[in-house]
Short mmCIF file of C-alpha atoms and ligand atoms in Angstrom, two decimals:
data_model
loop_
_atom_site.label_atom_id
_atom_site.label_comp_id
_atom_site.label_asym_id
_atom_site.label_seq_id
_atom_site.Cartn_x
_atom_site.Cartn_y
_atom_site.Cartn_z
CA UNK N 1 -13.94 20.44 181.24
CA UNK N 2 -15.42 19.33 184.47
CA UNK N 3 -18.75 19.22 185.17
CA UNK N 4 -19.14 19.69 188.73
CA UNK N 5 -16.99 22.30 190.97
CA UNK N 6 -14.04 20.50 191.88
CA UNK N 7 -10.70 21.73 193.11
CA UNK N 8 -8.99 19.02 194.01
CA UNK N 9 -4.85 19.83 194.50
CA UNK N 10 -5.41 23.80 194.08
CA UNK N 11 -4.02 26.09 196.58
CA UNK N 12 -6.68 28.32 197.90
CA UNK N 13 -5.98 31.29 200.76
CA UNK N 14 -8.79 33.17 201.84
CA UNK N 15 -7.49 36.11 204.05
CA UNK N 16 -9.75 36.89 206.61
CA UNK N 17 -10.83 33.38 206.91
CA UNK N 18 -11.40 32.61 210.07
CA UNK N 19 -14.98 33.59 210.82
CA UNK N 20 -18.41 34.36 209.37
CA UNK N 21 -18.47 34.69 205.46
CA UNK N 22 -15.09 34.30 204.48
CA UNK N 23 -14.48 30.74 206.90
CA UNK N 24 -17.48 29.56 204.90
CA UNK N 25 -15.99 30.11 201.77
CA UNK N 26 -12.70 28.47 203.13
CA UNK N 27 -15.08 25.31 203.81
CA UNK N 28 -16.65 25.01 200.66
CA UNK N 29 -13.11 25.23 199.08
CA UNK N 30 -12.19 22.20 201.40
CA UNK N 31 -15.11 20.67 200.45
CA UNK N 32 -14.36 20.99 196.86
CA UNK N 33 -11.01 18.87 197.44
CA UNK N 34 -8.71 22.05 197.81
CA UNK N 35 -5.43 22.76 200.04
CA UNK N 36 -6.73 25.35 202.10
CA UNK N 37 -4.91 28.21 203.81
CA UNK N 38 -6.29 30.71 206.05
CA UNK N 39 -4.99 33.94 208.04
CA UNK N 40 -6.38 36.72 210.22
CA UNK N 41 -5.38 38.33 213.34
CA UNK N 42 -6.32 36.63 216.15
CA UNK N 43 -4.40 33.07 216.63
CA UNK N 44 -7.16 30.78 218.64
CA UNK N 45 -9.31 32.03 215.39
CA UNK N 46 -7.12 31.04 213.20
CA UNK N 47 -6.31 27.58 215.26
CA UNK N 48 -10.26 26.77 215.37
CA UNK N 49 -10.33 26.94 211.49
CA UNK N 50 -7.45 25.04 210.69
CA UNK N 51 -8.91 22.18 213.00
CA UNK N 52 -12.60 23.34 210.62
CA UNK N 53 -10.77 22.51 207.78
CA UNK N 54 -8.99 19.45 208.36
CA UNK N 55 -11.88 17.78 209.52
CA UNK N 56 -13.15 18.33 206.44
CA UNK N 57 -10.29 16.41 205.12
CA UNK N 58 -8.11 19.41 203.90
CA UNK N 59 -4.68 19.98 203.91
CA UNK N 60 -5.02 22.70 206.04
CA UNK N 61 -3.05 26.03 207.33
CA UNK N 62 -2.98 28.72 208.99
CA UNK N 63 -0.96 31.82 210.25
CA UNK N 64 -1.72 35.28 211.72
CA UNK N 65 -1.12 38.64 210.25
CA UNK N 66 -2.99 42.23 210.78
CA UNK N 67 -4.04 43.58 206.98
CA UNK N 68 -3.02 46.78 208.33
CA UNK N 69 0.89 46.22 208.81
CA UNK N 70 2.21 45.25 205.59
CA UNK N 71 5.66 43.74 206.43
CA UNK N 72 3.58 41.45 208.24
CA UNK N 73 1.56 40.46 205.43
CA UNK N 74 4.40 40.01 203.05
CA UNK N 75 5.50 37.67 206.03
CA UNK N 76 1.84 36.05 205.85
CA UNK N 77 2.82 35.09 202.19
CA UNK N 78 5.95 33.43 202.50
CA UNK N 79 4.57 31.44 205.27
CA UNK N 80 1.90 30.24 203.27
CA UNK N 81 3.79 30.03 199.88
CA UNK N 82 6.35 27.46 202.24
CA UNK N 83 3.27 25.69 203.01
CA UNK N 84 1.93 24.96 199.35
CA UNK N 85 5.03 24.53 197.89
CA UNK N 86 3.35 26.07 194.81
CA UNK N 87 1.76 29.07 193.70
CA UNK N 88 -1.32 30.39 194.58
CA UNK N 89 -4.27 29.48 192.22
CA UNK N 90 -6.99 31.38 194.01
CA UNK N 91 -6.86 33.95 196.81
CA UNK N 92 -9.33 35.26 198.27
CA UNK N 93 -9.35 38.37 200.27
CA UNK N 94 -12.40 39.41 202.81
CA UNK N 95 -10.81 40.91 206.08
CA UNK N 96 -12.93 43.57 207.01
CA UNK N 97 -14.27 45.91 210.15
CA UNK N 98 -17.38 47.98 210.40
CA UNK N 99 -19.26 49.27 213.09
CA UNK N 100 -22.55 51.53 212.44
CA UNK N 101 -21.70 55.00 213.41
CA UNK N 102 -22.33 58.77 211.97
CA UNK N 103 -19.43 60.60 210.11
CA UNK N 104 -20.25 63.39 213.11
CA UNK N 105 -19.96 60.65 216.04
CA UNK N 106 -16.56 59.12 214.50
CA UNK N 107 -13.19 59.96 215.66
CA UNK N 108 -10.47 60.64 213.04
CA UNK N 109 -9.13 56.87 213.95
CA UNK N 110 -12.59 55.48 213.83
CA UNK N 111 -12.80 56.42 210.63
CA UNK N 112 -9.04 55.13 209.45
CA UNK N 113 -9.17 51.83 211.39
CA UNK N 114 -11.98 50.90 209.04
CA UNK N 115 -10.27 52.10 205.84
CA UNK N 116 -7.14 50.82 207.14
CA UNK N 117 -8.45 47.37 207.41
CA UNK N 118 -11.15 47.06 203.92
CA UNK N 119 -9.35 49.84 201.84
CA UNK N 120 -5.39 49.70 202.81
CA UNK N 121 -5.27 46.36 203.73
CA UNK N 122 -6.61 45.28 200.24
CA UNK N 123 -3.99 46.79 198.76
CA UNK N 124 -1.98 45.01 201.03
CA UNK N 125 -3.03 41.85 200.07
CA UNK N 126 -2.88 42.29 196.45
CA UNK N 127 0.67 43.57 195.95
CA UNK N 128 2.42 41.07 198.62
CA UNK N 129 -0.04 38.11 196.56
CA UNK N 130 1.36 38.84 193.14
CA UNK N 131 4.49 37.30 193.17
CA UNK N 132 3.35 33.85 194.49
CA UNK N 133 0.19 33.74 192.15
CA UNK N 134 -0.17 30.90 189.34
CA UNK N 135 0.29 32.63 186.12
CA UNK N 136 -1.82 32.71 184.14
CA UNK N 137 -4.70 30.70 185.46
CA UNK N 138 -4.77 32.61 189.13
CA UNK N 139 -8.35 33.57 190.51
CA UNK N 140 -8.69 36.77 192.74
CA UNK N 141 -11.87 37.68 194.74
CA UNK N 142 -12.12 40.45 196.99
CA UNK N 143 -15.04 40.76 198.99
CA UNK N 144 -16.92 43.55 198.91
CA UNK N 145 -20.22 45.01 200.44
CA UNK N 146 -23.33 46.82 198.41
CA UNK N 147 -22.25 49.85 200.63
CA UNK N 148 -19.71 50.20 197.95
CA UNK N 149 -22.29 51.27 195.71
CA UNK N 150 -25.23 51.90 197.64
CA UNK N 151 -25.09 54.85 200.43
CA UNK N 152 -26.13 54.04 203.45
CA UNK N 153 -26.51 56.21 207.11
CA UNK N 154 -24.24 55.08 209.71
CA UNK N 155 -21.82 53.04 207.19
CA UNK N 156 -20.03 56.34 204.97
CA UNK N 157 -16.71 54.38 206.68
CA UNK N 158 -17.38 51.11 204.93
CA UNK N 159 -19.14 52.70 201.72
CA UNK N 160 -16.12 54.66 201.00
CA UNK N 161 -13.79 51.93 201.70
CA UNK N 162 -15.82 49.23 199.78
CA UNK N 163 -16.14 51.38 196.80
CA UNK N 164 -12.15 51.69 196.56
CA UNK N 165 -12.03 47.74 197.11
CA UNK N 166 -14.31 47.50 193.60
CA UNK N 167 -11.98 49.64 192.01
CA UNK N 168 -8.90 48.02 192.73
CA UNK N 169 -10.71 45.00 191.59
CA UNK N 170 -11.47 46.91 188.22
CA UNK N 171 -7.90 48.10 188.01
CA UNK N 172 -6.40 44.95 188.44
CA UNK N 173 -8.65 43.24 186.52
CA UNK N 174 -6.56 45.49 183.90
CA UNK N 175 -3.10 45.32 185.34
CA UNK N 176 -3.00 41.83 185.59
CA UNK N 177 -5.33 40.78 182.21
CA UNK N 178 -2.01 40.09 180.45
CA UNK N 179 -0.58 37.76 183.16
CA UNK N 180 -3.69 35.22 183.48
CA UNK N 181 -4.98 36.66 186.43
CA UNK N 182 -8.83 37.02 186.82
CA UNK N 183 -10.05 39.69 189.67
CA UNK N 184 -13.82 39.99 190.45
CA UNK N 185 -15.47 40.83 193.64
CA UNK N 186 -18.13 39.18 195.62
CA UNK N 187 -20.63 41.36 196.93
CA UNK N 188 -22.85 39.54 199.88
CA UNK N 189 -26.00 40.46 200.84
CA UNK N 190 -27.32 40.28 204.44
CA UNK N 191 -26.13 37.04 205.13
CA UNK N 192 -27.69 35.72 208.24
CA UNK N 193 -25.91 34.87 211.69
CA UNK N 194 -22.63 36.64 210.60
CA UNK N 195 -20.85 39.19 212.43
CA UNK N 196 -21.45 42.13 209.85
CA UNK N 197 -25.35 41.05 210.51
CA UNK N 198 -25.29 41.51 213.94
CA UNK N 199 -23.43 44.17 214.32
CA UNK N 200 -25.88 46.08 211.71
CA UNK N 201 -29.26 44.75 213.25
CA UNK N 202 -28.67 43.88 216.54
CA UNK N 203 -32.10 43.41 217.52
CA UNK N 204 -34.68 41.14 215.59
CA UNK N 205 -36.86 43.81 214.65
CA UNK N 206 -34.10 44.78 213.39
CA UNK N 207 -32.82 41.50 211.26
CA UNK N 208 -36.91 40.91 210.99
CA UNK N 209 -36.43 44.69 208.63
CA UNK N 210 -33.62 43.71 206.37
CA UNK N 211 -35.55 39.83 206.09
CA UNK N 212 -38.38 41.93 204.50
CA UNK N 213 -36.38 43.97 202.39
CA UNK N 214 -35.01 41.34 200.41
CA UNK N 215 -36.82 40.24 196.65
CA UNK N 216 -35.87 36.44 197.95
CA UNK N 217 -38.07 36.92 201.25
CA UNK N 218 -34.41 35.61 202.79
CA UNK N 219 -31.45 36.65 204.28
CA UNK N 220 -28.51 35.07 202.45
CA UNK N 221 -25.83 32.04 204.05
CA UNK N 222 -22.71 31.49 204.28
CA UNK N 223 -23.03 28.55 201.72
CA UNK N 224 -24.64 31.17 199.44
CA UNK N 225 -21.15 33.10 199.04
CA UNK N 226 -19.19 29.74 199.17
CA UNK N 227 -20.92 28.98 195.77
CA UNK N 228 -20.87 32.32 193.93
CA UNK N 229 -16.74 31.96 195.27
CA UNK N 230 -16.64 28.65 193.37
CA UNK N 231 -18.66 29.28 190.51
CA UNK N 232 -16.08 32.52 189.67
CA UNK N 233 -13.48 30.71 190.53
CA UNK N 234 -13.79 27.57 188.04
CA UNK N 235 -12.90 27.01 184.93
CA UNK N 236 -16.50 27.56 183.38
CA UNK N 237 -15.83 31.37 184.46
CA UNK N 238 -12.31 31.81 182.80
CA UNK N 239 -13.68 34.50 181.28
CA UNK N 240 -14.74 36.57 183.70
CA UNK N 241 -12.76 39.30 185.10
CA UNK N 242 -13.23 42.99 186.66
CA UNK N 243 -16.88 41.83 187.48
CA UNK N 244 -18.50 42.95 190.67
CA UNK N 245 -21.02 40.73 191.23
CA UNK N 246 -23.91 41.18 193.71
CA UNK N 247 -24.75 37.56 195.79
CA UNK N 248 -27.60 39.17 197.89
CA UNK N 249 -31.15 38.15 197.12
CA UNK N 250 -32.03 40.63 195.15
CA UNK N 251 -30.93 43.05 197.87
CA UNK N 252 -29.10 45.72 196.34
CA UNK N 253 -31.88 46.50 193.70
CA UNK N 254 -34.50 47.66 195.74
CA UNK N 255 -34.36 47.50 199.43
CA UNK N 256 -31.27 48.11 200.85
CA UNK N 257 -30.90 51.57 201.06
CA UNK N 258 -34.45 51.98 202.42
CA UNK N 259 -34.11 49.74 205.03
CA UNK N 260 -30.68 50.54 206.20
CA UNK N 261 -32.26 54.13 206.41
CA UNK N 262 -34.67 52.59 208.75
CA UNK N 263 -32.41 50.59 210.49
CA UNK N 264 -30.33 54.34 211.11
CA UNK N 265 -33.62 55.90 212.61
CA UNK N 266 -34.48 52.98 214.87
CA UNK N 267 -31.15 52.94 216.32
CA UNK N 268 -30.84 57.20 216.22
CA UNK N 269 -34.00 56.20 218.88
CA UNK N 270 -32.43 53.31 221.01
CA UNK N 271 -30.53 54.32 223.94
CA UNK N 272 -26.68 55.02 223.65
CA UNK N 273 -23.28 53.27 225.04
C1 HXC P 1 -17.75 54.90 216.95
C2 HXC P 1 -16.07 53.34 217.22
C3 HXC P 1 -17.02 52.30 217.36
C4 HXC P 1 -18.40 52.66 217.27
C5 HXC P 1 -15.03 51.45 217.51
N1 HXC P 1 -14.87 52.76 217.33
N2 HXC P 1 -16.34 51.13 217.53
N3 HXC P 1 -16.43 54.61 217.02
N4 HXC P 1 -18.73 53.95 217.06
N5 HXC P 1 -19.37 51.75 217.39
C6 HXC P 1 -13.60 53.49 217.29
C7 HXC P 1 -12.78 53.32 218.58
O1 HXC P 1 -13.26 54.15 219.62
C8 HXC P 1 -11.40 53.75 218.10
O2 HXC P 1 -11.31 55.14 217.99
C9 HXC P 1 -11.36 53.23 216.66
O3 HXC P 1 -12.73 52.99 216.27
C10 HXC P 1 -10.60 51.91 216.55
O4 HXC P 1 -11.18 51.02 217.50
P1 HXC P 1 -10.31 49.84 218.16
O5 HXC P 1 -11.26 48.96 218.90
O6 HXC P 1 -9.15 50.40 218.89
O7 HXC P 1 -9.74 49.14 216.83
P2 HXC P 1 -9.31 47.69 216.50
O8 HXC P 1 -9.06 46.87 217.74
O9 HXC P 1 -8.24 47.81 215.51
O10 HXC P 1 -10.65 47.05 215.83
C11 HXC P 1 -11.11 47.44 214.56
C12 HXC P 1 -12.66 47.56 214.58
C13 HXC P 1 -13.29 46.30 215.25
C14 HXC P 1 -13.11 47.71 213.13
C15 HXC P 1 -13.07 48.77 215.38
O11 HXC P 1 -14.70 46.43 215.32
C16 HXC P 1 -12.94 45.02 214.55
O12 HXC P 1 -11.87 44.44 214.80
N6 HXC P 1 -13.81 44.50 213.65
C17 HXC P 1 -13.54 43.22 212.91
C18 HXC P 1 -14.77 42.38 212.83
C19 HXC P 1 -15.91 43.04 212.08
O13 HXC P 1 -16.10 44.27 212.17
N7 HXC P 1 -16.67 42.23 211.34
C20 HXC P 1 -17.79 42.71 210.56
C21 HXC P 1 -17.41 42.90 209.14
S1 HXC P 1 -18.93 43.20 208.25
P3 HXC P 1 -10.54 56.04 219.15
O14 HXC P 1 -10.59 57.43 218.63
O15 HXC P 1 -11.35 55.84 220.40
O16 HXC P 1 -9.15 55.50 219.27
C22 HXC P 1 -18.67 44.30 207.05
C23 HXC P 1 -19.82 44.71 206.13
C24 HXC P 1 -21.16 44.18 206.54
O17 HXC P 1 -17.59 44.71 206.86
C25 HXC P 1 -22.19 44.56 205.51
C26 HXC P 1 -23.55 43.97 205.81
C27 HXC P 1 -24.57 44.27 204.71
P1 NAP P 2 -16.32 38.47 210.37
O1 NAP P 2 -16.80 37.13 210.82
O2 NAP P 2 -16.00 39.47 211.41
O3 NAP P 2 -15.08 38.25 209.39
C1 NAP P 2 -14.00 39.14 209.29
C2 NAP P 2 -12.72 38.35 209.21
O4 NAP P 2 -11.64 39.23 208.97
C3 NAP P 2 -12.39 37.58 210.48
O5 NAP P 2 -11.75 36.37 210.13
C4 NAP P 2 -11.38 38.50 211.19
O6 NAP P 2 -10.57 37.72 212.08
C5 NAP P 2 -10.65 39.08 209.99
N1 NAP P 2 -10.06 40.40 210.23
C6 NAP P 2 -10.66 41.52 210.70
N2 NAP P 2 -9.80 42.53 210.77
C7 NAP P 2 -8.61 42.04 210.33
C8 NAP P 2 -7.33 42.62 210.16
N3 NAP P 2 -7.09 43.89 210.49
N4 NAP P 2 -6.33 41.84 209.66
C9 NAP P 2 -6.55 40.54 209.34
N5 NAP P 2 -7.75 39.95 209.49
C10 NAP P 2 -8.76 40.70 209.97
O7 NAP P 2 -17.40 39.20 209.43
P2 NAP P 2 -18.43 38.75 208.27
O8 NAP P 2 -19.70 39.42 208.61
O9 NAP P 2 -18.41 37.31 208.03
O10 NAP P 2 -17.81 39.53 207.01
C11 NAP P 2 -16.86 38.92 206.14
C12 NAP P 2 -16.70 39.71 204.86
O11 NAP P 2 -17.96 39.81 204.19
C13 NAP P 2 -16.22 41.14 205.07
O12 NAP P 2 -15.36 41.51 204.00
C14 NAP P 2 -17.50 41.94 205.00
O13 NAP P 2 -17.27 43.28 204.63
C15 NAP P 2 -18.25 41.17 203.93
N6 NAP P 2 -19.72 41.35 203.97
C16 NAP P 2 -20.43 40.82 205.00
C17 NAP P 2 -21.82 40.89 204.98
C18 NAP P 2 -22.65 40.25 206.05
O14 NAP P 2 -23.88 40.16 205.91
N7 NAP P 2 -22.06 39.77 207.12
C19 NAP P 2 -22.45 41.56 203.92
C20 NAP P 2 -21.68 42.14 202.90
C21 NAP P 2 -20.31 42.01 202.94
P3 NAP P 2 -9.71 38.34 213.30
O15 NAP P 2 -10.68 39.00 214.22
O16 NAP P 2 -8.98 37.16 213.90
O17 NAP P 2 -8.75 39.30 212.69
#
């Protein structure tokens, strides 16, 4: 067994890895000696990460596909199956959307363009991924939030569509036991200077809130969820599976409901549009 994280020659796509949390986790991957695909919707996105990744001496691609549409997704596969040449070994899926609003100030598409994207488009990902993953020996993480299981004002959108995400993980975790396949999900924290951040505290009273609310005394990085993604994907895990495990300080025990219900009065106070 190896005794440092190393992934040299493994095929690694991270969906929804262009940006933020999920591009970080594509780098440590890289890092770790992987072949390295990414995909998300936006192509200059997805070019700037490729060129990320190769300079960090991957084998690198990438190709575009909305989570939402599933023909293109299947599409998104094959591409990226071509590419390896070989199956999957770990896939990781994070493409996500929130925005803080109230269930009485959301529109009925507000409302599905969120679930479309975490909820839908997770299912998307798993049943187009099957068919290309290494079996048995395949490692699945979906990334979750601690909205799944913690409710929080202005986020019902994402805590009802997170919470599914965990239980597809659970369910597959099941399905796909007898195949090899491990599923867990990662569930980050605050991490700091990501888009989910910003978008949640936009001020820095704000981010200085959730920095207090956290056991650590931090917010989390982006190297932070890279880690947890490597450690759960190794070998030394093999036997984890249907795990949803928190990455987040300390975060989800105590604070995070309380502060995000802070967070909802401070901004039920700022000035709207
Ligand atoms: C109310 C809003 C809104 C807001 C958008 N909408 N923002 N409603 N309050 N602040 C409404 C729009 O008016 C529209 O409804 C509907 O949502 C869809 O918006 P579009 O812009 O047309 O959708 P689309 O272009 O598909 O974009 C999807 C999106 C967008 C989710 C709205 O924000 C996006 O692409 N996000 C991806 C990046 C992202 O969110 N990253 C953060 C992930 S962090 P109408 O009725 O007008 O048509 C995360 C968890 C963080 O997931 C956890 C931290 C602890
Ligand atoms: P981010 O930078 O906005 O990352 C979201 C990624 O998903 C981007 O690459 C985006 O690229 C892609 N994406 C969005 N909608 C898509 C769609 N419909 N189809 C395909 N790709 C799509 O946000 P982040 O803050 O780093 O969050 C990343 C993940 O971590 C999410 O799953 C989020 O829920 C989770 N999370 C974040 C935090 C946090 O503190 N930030 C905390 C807990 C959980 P395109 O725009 O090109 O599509």
């Amino acid at each position: 067994m190896a005794t440092q994280l190393d992934f040299t020659g493994k095929n690694v796509f991270v969906v929804g890895g262009t940006s933020g949390i999920n591009l970080g986790v594509a780098c440590g991957f890289a890092k770790w000696g992987a072949n390295v695909a990414v995909a998300s919707r936006k192509q200059d996105k997805v070019d700037a990460a490729v060129e990320q990744l190769k300079a960090l001496g991957a084998n690198a691609f990438g190709t575009t596909f909305d989570v939402r549409d599933n023909e293109q997704v299947a599409a998104g596969f094959a591409k990226v199956s071509d590419f390896f040449t070989e199956t999957i070994d770990i896939l990781i899926s994070g493409a996500a959307g929130n925005f803080p609003a109230k269930v009485n100030d959301m529109s009925a598409n507000a409302i599905r363009s969120v679930i479309e994207i975490d909820l839908l488009g997770t299912y998307h990902v798993m049943q187009n991924s099957f068919q290309y993953l290494t079996k048995p020996g395949a490692s699945v993480v979906n990334i979750s939030a601690p909205q799944a299981f913690l409710p929080m004002s202005y986020q019902s959108h994402v805590c009802s569509a997170k919470a599914g995400v965990d239980m597809v993980t659970r369910t597959l975790a099941m399905e796909w036991g007898s195949a090899g396949v491990r599923v867990n999900s990662i569930v980050p924290g605050p991490i700091a200077n990501t888009e989910g951040m910003d978008r949640l505290a936009p001020t820095p009273q704000l981010q200085e809130a959730v920095t207090q609310s956290v056991p650590l005394g931090r917010q989390g990085t982006v190297e932070d969820i890279a880690n947890s993604a490597g450690i759960i994907c190794s070998e030394f895990s093999a036997y984890i599976t249907g795990a949803i495990l928190p990455v987040d300080g300390g975060w989800s025990q105590t604070g995070a409901t309380v502060v995000m219900d802070k967070l909802a009065n401070m901004m039920d106070k700022m000035p709207k549009g």
